[in-house]
CSV table of C-alpha atoms in Angstrom, one decimal:
chain,number,residue,atom,x,y,z
C,990,MET,CA,45.9,-8.7,38.7
C,991,THR,CA,49.7,-9.5,39.0
C,992,ARG,CA,51.1,-6.7,40.7
C,993,THR,CA,52.9,-3.9,38.2
C,994,THR,CA,56.4,-3.9,38.3
C,995,ASP,CA,59.4,-2.4,36.3
C,996,ASN,CA,61.3,-6.0,35.9
C,997,ASP,CA,61.2,-7.1,31.8
C,998,ARG,CA,58.8,-9.4,30.8
C,999,ALA,CA,59.8,-12.6,29.4
C,1000,ASP,CA,57.9,-14.8,27.3
C,1001,PRO,CA,57.3,-17.9,29.3
C,1002,ALA,CA,58.0,-19.5,25.6
C,1003,ASP,CA,61.8,-18.4,25.7
C,1004,SER,CA,62.7,-18.8,29.9
C,1005,ASP,CA,62.2,-21.8,31.8
C,1006,LEU,CA,60.5,-20.8,34.7
C,1007,THR,CA,60.6,-22.1,38.2
C,1008,ASP,CA,58.9,-20.5,41.0
C,1009,PRO,CA,54.9,-21.1,40.5
C,1010,ALA,CA,54.0,-18.3,41.2
C,1011,ASP,CA,56.0,-16.5,38.7
C,1012,ALA,CA,54.6,-18.8,36.3
C,1013,GLU,CA,50.5,-18.5,37.1
C,1014,ALA,CA,51.7,-14.4,36.5
C,1015,CYS,CA,53.0,-15.2,33.0
C,1016,THR,CA,50.3,-17.8,31.9
C,1017,ARG,CA,47.3,-15.1,32.8
C,1018,ARG,CA,49.0,-12.3,31.1
C,1019,ARG,CA,49.2,-14.6,27.9
C,1020,ALA,CA,45.6,-15.3,28.2
C,1021,LEU,CA,44.3,-12.9,25.3
C,1022,ALA,CA,47.9,-14.1,22.9
C,1023,ALA,CA,45.7,-17.7,22.8
C,1024,GLY,CA,42.6,-16.4,21.3
C,1025,GLY,CA,45.0,-15.8,18.5
C,1026,ALA,CA,45.3,-19.3,17.9
C,1027,VAL,CA,41.8,-20.2,18.3
C,1028,GLY,CA,40.8,-20.7,14.8
C,1029,LEU,CA,43.8,-22.6,14.2
C,1030,ALA,CA,42.2,-26.0,15.4
C,1031,ALA,CA,39.8,-25.6,12.9
C,1032,LEU,CA,41.2,-25.6,10.2
C,1033,ALA,CA,42.8,-28.9,11.1
C,1034,GLY,CA,39.8,-30.6,9.0
C,1035,CYS,CA,41.0,-28.8,5.8
C,1036,THR,CA,42.8,-31.6,3.6
C,1037,ALA,CA,44.8,-28.6,1.2
C,1038,LEU,CA,46.0,-25.6,2.5
C,1039,ASP,CA,47.2,-22.9,-0.1
C,1040,VAL,CA,51.1,-23.3,-0.1
C,1041,ALA,CA,52.3,-24.3,-3.3
C,1042,THR,CA,56.3,-25.1,-1.5
C,1043,GLY,CA,56.9,-27.5,1.0
C,1044,ASP,CA,58.2,-24.1,3.4
C,1045,PRO,CA,56.0,-23.0,6.5
C,1046,ALA,CA,53.5,-21.0,5.9
C,1047,GLU,CA,53.3,-17.5,8.1
C,1048,PHE,CA,51.4,-15.0,8.3
C,1049,ALA,CA,51.8,-12.2,10.7
C,1050,ALA,CA,49.6,-9.6,11.9
C,1051,GLY,CA,50.2,-5.7,12.0
C,1052,THR,CA,49.6,-4.2,15.4
C,1053,ALA,CA,47.3,-1.9,16.7
C,1054,THR,CA,47.4,0.4,20.3
C,1055,VAL,CA,45.6,4.0,21.8
C,1056,ALA,CA,46.6,7.0,20.1
C,1057,ASP,CA,48.8,8.7,22.9
C,1058,ALA,CA,45.9,11.6,23.2
C,1059,THR,CA,43.3,9.0,23.8
C,1060,LEU,CA,46.0,7.5,26.8
C,1061,ASP,CA,46.4,11.2,27.9
C,1062,GLU,CA,42.2,11.5,28.3
C,1063,SER,CA,42.0,8.1,30.4
C,1064,GLY,CA,44.2,7.9,32.3
C,1065,TYR,CA,45.7,4.1,31.3
C,1066,GLU,CA,49.2,3.5,30.8
C,1067,LEU,CA,51.0,1.4,28.4
C,1068,ASN,CA,52.0,-2.4,30.2
C,1069,GLU,CA,53.3,-3.7,27.3
C,1070,VAL,CA,52.7,-5.2,23.2
C,1071,TYR,CA,54.0,-8.4,23.1
C,1072,GLU,CA,53.8,-11.0,20.1
C,1073,ASP,CA,52.5,-14.8,20.3
C,1074,ALA,CA,53.8,-17.0,18.0
C,1075,ARG,CA,51.3,-20.5,17.3
C,1076,THR,CA,52.6,-23.2,14.8
C,1077,ARG,CA,50.6,-26.0,13.6
C,1078,GLU,CA,51.3,-29.0,11.2
C,1079,PHE,CA,48.7,-30.1,8.4
C,1080,ASP,CA,48.4,-33.1,6.6
C,1081,VAL,CA,48.5,-31.8,2.9
C,1082,ALA,CA,48.3,-34.6,0.1
C,1083,GLY,CA,50.2,-37.0,1.9
C,1084,VAL,CA,52.8,-33.9,3.1
C,1085,THR,CA,53.1,-32.4,6.7
C,1086,ARG,CA,52.8,-28.2,6.6
C,1087,GLU,CA,53.3,-26.0,8.7
C,1088,VAL,CA,51.4,-22.6,9.3
C,1089,ARG,CA,52.5,-20.1,11.6
C,1090,VAL,CA,50.8,-17.4,13.0
C,1091,THR,CA,51.9,-14.3,14.6
C,1092,SER,CA,49.6,-12.1,16.7
C,1093,ARG,CA,50.1,-8.9,18.6
C,1094,ILE,CA,48.6,-8.0,22.3
C,1095,ALA,CA,48.8,-4.3,23.3
C,1096,GLU,CA,47.6,-3.6,27.0
C,1097,TYR,CA,47.5,-0.6,28.7
C,1098,ASP,CA,46.2,-0.7,33.0
C,1099,LYS,CA,45.3,1.5,35.9
C,1100,ALA,CA,46.5,0.2,38.9
C,1101,VAL,CA,45.9,0.8,42.7
C,1102,GLU,CA,47.9,1.0,45.7
C,1103,LEU,CA,47.4,-1.2,48.3
C,1104,PHE,CA,49.2,-2.6,51.5
C,1105,GLY,CA,51.4,-0.4,50.5
C,1106,GLU,CA,52.1,-2.6,46.9
C,1107,ARG,CA,50.8,-1.0,43.4
C,1108,TYR,CA,48.7,-3.8,41.7
C,1109,GLN,CA,47.2,-3.8,38.1
C,1110,ALA,CA,43.4,-3.3,38.8
C,1111,ALA,CA,42.2,-2.3,35.5
C,1112,VAL,CA,43.2,-3.6,31.6
C,1113,PHE,CA,42.6,-2.4,27.9
C,1114,ALA,CA,44.3,-4.5,25.6
C,1115,VAL,CA,43.9,-4.9,22.1
C,1116,LEU,CA,44.5,-8.3,20.4
C,1117,THR,CA,45.0,-8.3,16.6
C,1118,THR,CA,45.5,-11.2,14.4
C,1119,PRO,CA,46.0,-12.3,10.9
C,1120,ARG,CA,43.6,-13.5,8.8
C,1121,VAL,CA,44.5,-17.0,7.7
C,1122,GLU,CA,43.8,-18.0,4.5
C,1123,VAL,CA,43.3,-21.6,3.0
C,1124,LEU,CA,42.8,-23.0,-0.1
C,1125,GLY,CA,41.9,-18.7,-1.2
C,1126,GLN,CA,39.2,-18.8,1.5
C,1127,ALA,CA,39.8,-16.2,4.4
C,1128,PHE,CA,39.6,-17.5,7.8
C,1129,ASN,CA,38.4,-15.2,11.3
C,1130,PRO,CA,40.7,-17.1,13.7
C,1131,VAL,CA,38.7,-14.9,16.5
C,1132,GLY,CA,35.9,-14.4,14.8
C,1133,ASP,CA,33.9,-18.1,15.3
C,1134,LEU,CA,34.4,-16.8,19.2
C,1135,ASP,CA,31.0,-16.0,20.5
C,1136,ASP,CA,31.0,-13.3,23.2
C,1137,GLU,CA,31.0,-15.6,25.9
C,1138,GLU,CA,34.3,-16.6,24.8
C,1139,ARG,CA,35.6,-13.8,23.8
C,1140,ALA,CA,34.8,-12.6,27.3
C,1141,GLU,CA,36.5,-15.5,28.8
C,1142,LEU,CA,40.0,-13.7,26.8
C,1143,ILE,CA,39.6,-10.7,29.9
C,1144,VAL,CA,38.1,-12.5,32.5
C,1145,ASP,CA,41.0,-15.0,33.4
C,1146,ARG,CA,42.7,-11.3,34.3
C,1147,TYR,CA,41.2,-11.8,37.9
C,1148,GLU,CA,41.2,-14.6,40.3
C,1149,GLY,CA,37.6,-16.0,41.5
C,1150,VAL,CA,35.2,-14.6,38.5
C,1151,SER,CA,32.0,-16.1,39.6
C,1152,ASP,CA,28.0,-15.0,38.7
C,1153,LEU,CA,29.3,-13.4,35.0
C,1154,GLU,CA,26.3,-12.0,33.3
C,1155,ARG,CA,25.7,-10.6,31.3
C,1156,SER,CA,24.3,-6.6,31.5
C,1157,SER,CA,23.7,-4.3,27.9
C,1158,GLU,CA,25.9,-3.7,25.1
C,1159,TYR,CA,26.3,-0.7,23.0
C,1160,THR,CA,28.0,0.1,19.8
C,1161,THR,CA,30.5,1.9,19.4
C,1162,ASP,CA,33.2,3.4,16.4
C,1163,VAL,CA,36.4,1.4,16.3
C,1164,LEU,CA,38.9,1.7,13.7
C,1165,ASP,CA,36.1,3.4,11.7
C,1166,THR,CA,34.1,0.3,12.1
C,1167,ASP,CA,30.6,0.4,14.0
C,1168,ALA,CA,31.3,-2.3,16.7
C,1169,ARG,CA,29.1,-4.2,19.1
C,1170,VAL,CA,30.8,-4.1,22.7
C,1171,VAL,CA,29.1,-6.4,25.0
C,1172,VAL,CA,29.3,-5.3,28.8
C,1173,TYR,CA,29.5,-8.3,31.4
C,1174,ALA,CA,29.4,-8.2,35.5
C,1175,GLY,CA,30.4,-10.0,37.7
C,1176,ASP,CA,32.9,-10.6,41.0
C,1177,GLY,CA,36.4,-11.7,41.1
C,1178,GLU,CA,39.3,-10.5,43.5
C,1179,ILE,CA,42.5,-8.3,41.6
C,1180,GLU,CA,45.4,-10.8,41.6
C,1181,GLY,CA,47.1,-11.5,44.5
C,1182,THR,CA,45.5,-9.4,47.0
C,1183,ASP,CA,42.5,-11.1,48.3
C,1184,VAL,CA,40.2,-8.0,48.0
C,1185,SER,CA,37.0,-8.8,46.0
C,1186,VAL,CA,35.9,-6.7,43.8
C,1187,GLU,CA,32.2,-5.9,41.4
C,1188,LEU,CA,33.7,-5.9,37.9
C,1189,GLU,CA,33.0,-4.7,34.9
C,1190,PHE,CA,34.1,-6.4,31.6
C,1191,HIS,CA,33.3,-5.1,27.7
C,1192,VAL,CA,34.1,-7.6,25.1
C,1193,ALA,CA,34.1,-5.6,21.6
C,1194,GLU,CA,33.7,-7.8,18.2
C,1195,ALA,CA,36.0,-8.4,16.0
C,1196,VAL,CA,37.1,-5.7,13.3
C,1197,GLU,CA,38.8,-6.2,10.0
C,1198,ALA,CA,42.0,-3.6,9.1
C,1199,GLY,CA,43.3,-3.8,6.6
C,1200,GLY,CA,44.7,-8.0,6.7
C,1201,ASP,CA,44.0,-8.3,10.7
C,1202,TYR,CA,41.4,-9.0,12.8
C,1203,VAL,CA,41.6,-6.7,16.4
C,1204,VAL,CA,39.5,-7.3,19.3
C,1205,PRO,CA,39.7,-4.5,22.1
C,1206,LEU,CA,39.2,-6.0,25.5
C,1207,ALA,CA,38.3,-4.4,29.0
C,1208,ALA,CA,38.2,-4.9,32.5
C,1209,TYR,CA,37.9,-2.7,36.0
C,1210,PRO,CA,36.7,-2.4,39.1
C,1211,GLU,CA,32.8,-1.0,38.5
C,1212,ALA,CA,33.2,1.3,41.8
C,1213,PHE,CA,36.1,2.6,39.1
C,1214,GLY,CA,33.0,3.9,36.9
C,1215,ASP,CA,35.1,3.5,33.4
C,1216,GLY,CA,32.9,2.9,31.0
C,1217,GLU,CA,33.3,6.4,29.3
C,1218,ASN,CA,36.9,5.4,29.4
C,1219,VAL,CA,36.8,2.2,27.8
C,1220,ARG,CA,34.9,4.0,25.5
C,1221,ARG,CA,37.4,6.7,24.2
C,1222,MET,CA,40.1,3.7,24.1
C,1223,LEU,CA,38.2,2.2,22.0
C,1224,ASN,CA,37.0,5.1,19.8
C,1225,GLY,CA,41.3,5.6,20.4
C,1226,ILE,CA,42.4,2.3,18.8
C,1227,GLU,CA,45.1,3.3,15.3
C,1228,HIS,CA,46.3,0.2,14.0
C,1229,ASP,CA,49.6,-0.6,12.3
C,1230,PRO,CA,50.0,-2.8,9.5
C,1231,GLU,CA,53.9,-3.2,9.6
Protein backbone atom coordinates (compact mmCIF):
# COMPACT_ATOMS: atom_id res chain seq x y z
CA MET A 1 0.00 0.00 0.00
CA THR A 2 1.15 3.59 -0.47
CA ARG A 3 2.49 5.67 2.35
CA THR A 4 -0.16 8.05 3.68
CA THR A 5 0.61 11.75 3.29
CA ASP A 6 -1.23 15.05 3.56
CA ASN A 7 -0.48 15.99 -0.04
CA ASP A 8 -3.33 16.77 -2.37
CA ARG A 9 -4.13 13.79 -4.57
CA ALA A 10 -4.40 14.74 -8.23
CA ASP A 11 -6.12 12.59 -10.78
CA PRO A 12 -3.56 11.20 -13.24
CA ALA A 13 -5.84 12.14 -16.10
CA ASP A 14 -5.46 15.82 -15.10
CA SER A 15 -1.71 15.99 -14.48
CA ASP A 16 1.64 15.01 -15.93
CA LEU A 17 3.38 12.48 -13.70
CA THR A 18 7.10 12.26 -14.28
CA ASP A 19 8.03 10.20 -11.20
CA PRO A 20 7.45 6.49 -11.95
CA ALA A 21 6.82 5.83 -8.27
CA ASP A 22 4.11 8.51 -8.19
CA ALA A 23 2.58 7.13 -11.37
CA GLU A 24 2.49 3.64 -9.86
CA ALA A 25 0.85 4.94 -6.69
CA CYS A 26 -1.86 6.69 -8.69
CA THR A 27 -2.39 3.57 -10.80
CA ARG A 28 -2.97 1.45 -7.70
CA ARG A 29 -5.16 4.09 -6.08
CA ARG A 30 -7.31 4.20 -9.20
CA ALA A 31 -7.53 0.42 -9.62
CA LEU A 32 -11.01 0.40 -8.13
CA ALA A 33 -12.18 3.09 -10.49
CA ALA A 34 -11.49 0.89 -13.49
CA GLY A 35 -14.24 -1.44 -12.35
CA GLY A 36 -16.85 1.24 -12.92
CA ALA A 37 -16.11 1.27 -16.63
CA VAL A 38 -15.65 -2.45 -17.21
CA GLY A 39 -19.15 -2.93 -18.55
CA LEU A 40 -18.80 -0.20 -21.16
CA ALA A 41 -16.73 -2.42 -23.41
CA ALA A 42 -19.46 -5.05 -23.30
CA LEU A 43 -21.96 -2.54 -24.67
CA ALA A 44 -19.90 -2.01 -27.81
CA GLY A 45 -21.78 -4.79 -29.59
CA CYS A 46 -25.09 -2.90 -29.42
CA THR A 47 -26.21 -1.53 -32.76
CA ALA A 48 -28.12 1.45 -31.34
CA LEU A 49 -28.22 3.51 -28.20
CA ASP A 50 -31.20 5.11 -26.56
CA VAL A 51 -29.96 8.56 -27.58
CA ALA A 52 -32.13 10.74 -29.77
CA THR A 53 -29.65 13.54 -30.39
CA GLY A 54 -26.00 13.82 -31.26
CA ASP A 55 -25.14 14.93 -27.74
CA PRO A 56 -23.18 12.52 -25.53
CA ALA A 57 -25.28 10.33 -23.25
CA GLU A 58 -24.08 10.95 -19.71
CA PHE A 59 -24.53 8.67 -16.72
CA ALA A 60 -23.24 9.87 -13.33
CA ALA A 61 -23.33 7.91 -10.08
CA GLY A 62 -24.24 9.25 -6.67
CA THR A 63 -21.91 8.66 -3.74
CA ALA A 64 -21.91 5.82 -1.22
CA THR A 65 -20.06 6.55 2.01
CA VAL A 66 -19.84 5.13 5.52
CA ALA A 67 -21.66 6.83 8.38
CA ASP A 68 -19.50 8.81 10.79
CA ALA A 69 -20.79 6.86 13.79
CA THR A 70 -19.65 3.63 12.13
CA LEU A 71 -16.20 5.05 11.48
CA ASP A 72 -15.88 5.92 15.17
CA GLU A 73 -16.64 2.30 16.07
CA SER A 74 -14.44 0.64 13.44
CA GLY A 75 -11.33 2.82 13.63
CA TYR A 76 -11.22 3.54 9.89
CA GLU A 77 -10.69 7.07 8.59
CA LEU A 78 -11.72 8.68 5.32
CA ASN A 79 -8.81 8.79 2.89
CA GLU A 80 -10.50 10.36 -0.13
CA VAL A 81 -13.61 10.44 -2.30
CA TYR A 82 -12.88 10.76 -6.00
CA GLU A 83 -14.51 10.45 -9.41
CA ASP A 84 -13.58 8.35 -12.40
CA ALA A 85 -15.06 9.39 -15.76
CA ARG A 86 -14.83 7.20 -18.85
CA THR A 87 -16.06 7.98 -22.36
CA ARG A 88 -16.69 5.48 -25.12
CA GLU A 89 -17.83 5.98 -28.71
CA PHE A 90 -20.40 3.79 -30.45
CA ASP A 91 -21.65 3.68 -34.01
CA VAL A 92 -25.41 4.15 -34.17
CA ALA A 93 -26.91 3.76 -37.64
CA GLY A 94 -23.68 5.02 -39.14
CA VAL A 95 -23.44 7.95 -36.73
CA THR A 96 -20.94 8.10 -33.87
CA ARG A 97 -22.42 8.56 -30.41
CA GLU A 98 -20.61 9.02 -27.12
CA VAL A 99 -21.49 7.55 -23.73
CA ARG A 100 -19.84 9.11 -20.70
CA VAL A 101 -19.98 7.25 -17.37
CA THR A 102 -18.84 8.83 -14.10
CA SER A 103 -18.29 6.53 -11.13
CA ARG A 104 -17.41 7.60 -7.58
CA ILE A 105 -15.18 5.85 -5.07
CA ALA A 106 -15.04 6.51 -1.33
CA GLU A 107 -11.89 5.09 0.27
CA TYR A 108 -11.17 4.58 3.96
CA ASP A 109 -8.06 3.19 5.59
CA LYS A 110 -6.09 2.26 8.68
CA ALA A 111 -2.38 3.02 8.78
CA VAL A 112 0.51 1.34 10.57
CA GLU A 113 3.82 2.86 11.53
CA LEU A 114 6.91 1.13 10.19
CA PHE A 115 10.47 2.42 10.17
CA GLY A 116 9.27 5.83 11.37
CA GLU A 117 6.78 6.23 8.51
CA ARG A 118 3.01 5.64 8.28
CA TYR A 119 1.73 3.27 5.62
CA GLN A 120 -1.77 2.38 4.47
CA ALA A 121 -2.19 -1.18 5.73
CA ALA A 122 -5.96 -1.75 5.61
CA VAL A 123 -8.44 -0.33 3.13
CA PHE A 124 -12.21 -0.24 2.82
CA ALA A 125 -13.60 1.15 -0.43
CA VAL A 126 -17.07 1.68 -1.84
CA LEU A 127 -17.42 1.88 -5.62
CA THR A 128 -20.62 3.50 -6.92
CA THR A 129 -21.31 3.25 -10.62
CA PRO A 130 -24.45 4.32 -12.52
CA ARG A 131 -26.87 2.02 -14.23
CA VAL A 132 -26.42 2.38 -17.98
CA GLU A 133 -29.53 2.13 -20.17
CA VAL A 134 -29.22 0.98 -23.76
CA LEU A 135 -32.33 0.69 -25.90
CA GLY A 136 -34.41 1.05 -22.75
CA GLN A 137 -32.70 -1.89 -21.07
CA ALA A 138 -30.59 -1.43 -17.93
CA PHE A 139 -27.10 -2.87 -17.72
CA ASN A 140 -25.00 -3.29 -14.58
CA PRO A 141 -21.42 -2.25 -15.40
CA VAL A 142 -20.06 -4.31 -12.49
CA GLY A 143 -22.70 -7.01 -12.11
CA ASP A 144 -21.16 -9.18 -14.81
CA LEU A 145 -17.89 -9.42 -12.89
CA ASP A 146 -17.53 -12.71 -11.05
CA ASP A 147 -16.24 -12.94 -7.47
CA GLU A 148 -12.61 -13.33 -8.53
CA GLU A 149 -12.77 -10.38 -10.90
CA ARG A 150 -14.23 -8.16 -8.18
CA ALA A 151 -11.51 -9.38 -5.82
CA GLU A 152 -8.85 -8.18 -8.27
CA LEU A 153 -10.12 -4.62 -7.81
CA ILE A 154 -8.89 -4.66 -4.21
CA VAL A 155 -6.00 -7.14 -4.58
CA ASP A 156 -4.18 -4.51 -6.64
CA ARG A 157 -3.81 -2.39 -3.50
CA TYR A 158 -1.01 -4.69 -2.32
CA GLU A 159 2.20 -5.90 -3.91
CA GLY A 160 3.09 -9.45 -4.83
CA VAL A 161 -0.20 -11.04 -3.79
CA SER A 162 0.01 -14.81 -4.21
CA ASP A 163 -1.78 -17.99 -3.14
CA LEU A 164 -5.15 -16.23 -3.23
CA GLU A 165 -7.76 -18.71 -1.99
CA ARG A 166 -11.45 -18.45 -1.32
CA SER A 167 -11.88 -19.18 2.38
CA SER A 168 -15.50 -18.42 3.31
CA GLU A 169 -18.56 -16.30 2.62
CA TYR A 170 -21.33 -14.66 4.60
CA THR A 171 -24.41 -12.51 4.11
CA THR A 172 -24.90 -9.12 5.72
CA ASP A 173 -26.96 -5.97 5.33
CA VAL A 174 -25.80 -3.43 2.75
CA LEU A 175 -28.23 -0.60 2.06
CA ASP A 176 -31.18 -2.67 3.30
CA THR A 177 -30.22 -5.57 1.05
CA ASP A 178 -28.91 -8.99 2.09
CA ALA A 179 -25.60 -8.91 0.26
CA ARG A 180 -23.31 -11.91 -0.21
CA VAL A 181 -19.70 -11.27 0.76
CA VAL A 182 -16.89 -13.63 -0.26
CA VAL A 183 -13.72 -13.75 1.86
CA TYR A 184 -10.36 -14.54 0.26
CA ALA A 185 -6.99 -15.17 1.92
CA GLY A 186 -3.56 -14.65 0.41
CA ASP A 187 0.00 -13.52 0.98
CA GLY A 188 1.30 -10.12 -0.05
CA GLU A 189 3.33 -7.06 0.89
CA ILE A 190 2.37 -3.66 2.21
CA GLU A 191 3.45 -1.42 -0.64
CA GLY A 192 6.74 0.36 -0.16
CA THR A 193 7.81 -1.66 2.91
CA ASP A 194 8.93 -5.11 1.68
CA VAL A 195 6.97 -6.41 4.68
CA SER A 196 5.19 -9.69 3.90
CA VAL A 197 1.82 -10.26 5.55
CA GLU A 198 -1.09 -12.66 5.38
CA LEU A 199 -4.07 -10.81 3.96
CA GLU A 200 -7.84 -11.11 4.01
CA PHE A 201 -10.08 -9.67 1.30
CA HIS A 202 -13.84 -9.13 1.66
CA VAL A 203 -15.60 -8.82 -1.71
CA ALA A 204 -19.30 -7.94 -1.72
CA GLU A 205 -21.69 -8.40 -4.59
CA ALA A 206 -23.15 -5.35 -6.36
CA VAL A 207 -26.18 -3.87 -4.59
CA GLU A 208 -28.76 -1.67 -6.32
CA ALA A 209 -29.31 1.80 -4.86
CA GLY A 210 -31.71 3.92 -6.88
CA GLY A 211 -30.13 4.32 -10.30
CA ASP A 212 -26.73 3.15 -9.09
CA TYR A 213 -24.87 -0.04 -8.24
CA VAL A 214 -22.75 -0.10 -5.10
CA VAL A 215 -19.82 -2.50 -4.63
CA PRO A 216 -18.02 -2.54 -1.23
CA LEU A 217 -14.52 -4.03 -0.99
CA ALA A 218 -12.13 -4.43 1.92
CA ALA A 219 -8.61 -5.73 2.59
CA TYR A 220 -6.45 -5.92 5.69
CA PRO A 221 -3.56 -7.86 7.22
CA GLU A 222 -4.94 -11.01 8.84
CA ALA A 223 -3.23 -10.02 12.11
CA PHE A 224 -5.61 -7.05 12.35
CA GLY A 225 -8.54 -9.43 12.88
CA ASP A 226 -10.74 -6.79 11.29
CA GLY A 227 -13.58 -9.02 10.09
CA GLU A 228 -16.16 -7.59 12.51
CA ASN A 229 -15.09 -4.03 11.72
CA VAL A 230 -15.50 -4.70 8.02
CA ARG A 231 -19.01 -6.02 8.68
CA ARG A 232 -19.79 -2.85 10.65
CA MET A 233 -18.54 -0.77 7.73
CA LEU A 234 -20.72 -2.73 5.30
CA ASN A 235 -23.76 -2.21 7.52
CA GLY A 236 -22.98 1.51 7.86
CA ILE A 237 -22.93 2.38 4.16
CA GLU A 238 -25.16 5.28 3.13
CA HIS A 239 -26.08 6.29 -0.43
CA ASP A 240 -26.57 9.83 -1.65
CA PRO A 241 -28.08 9.81 -5.17
CA GLU A 242 -26.88 13.39 -5.91
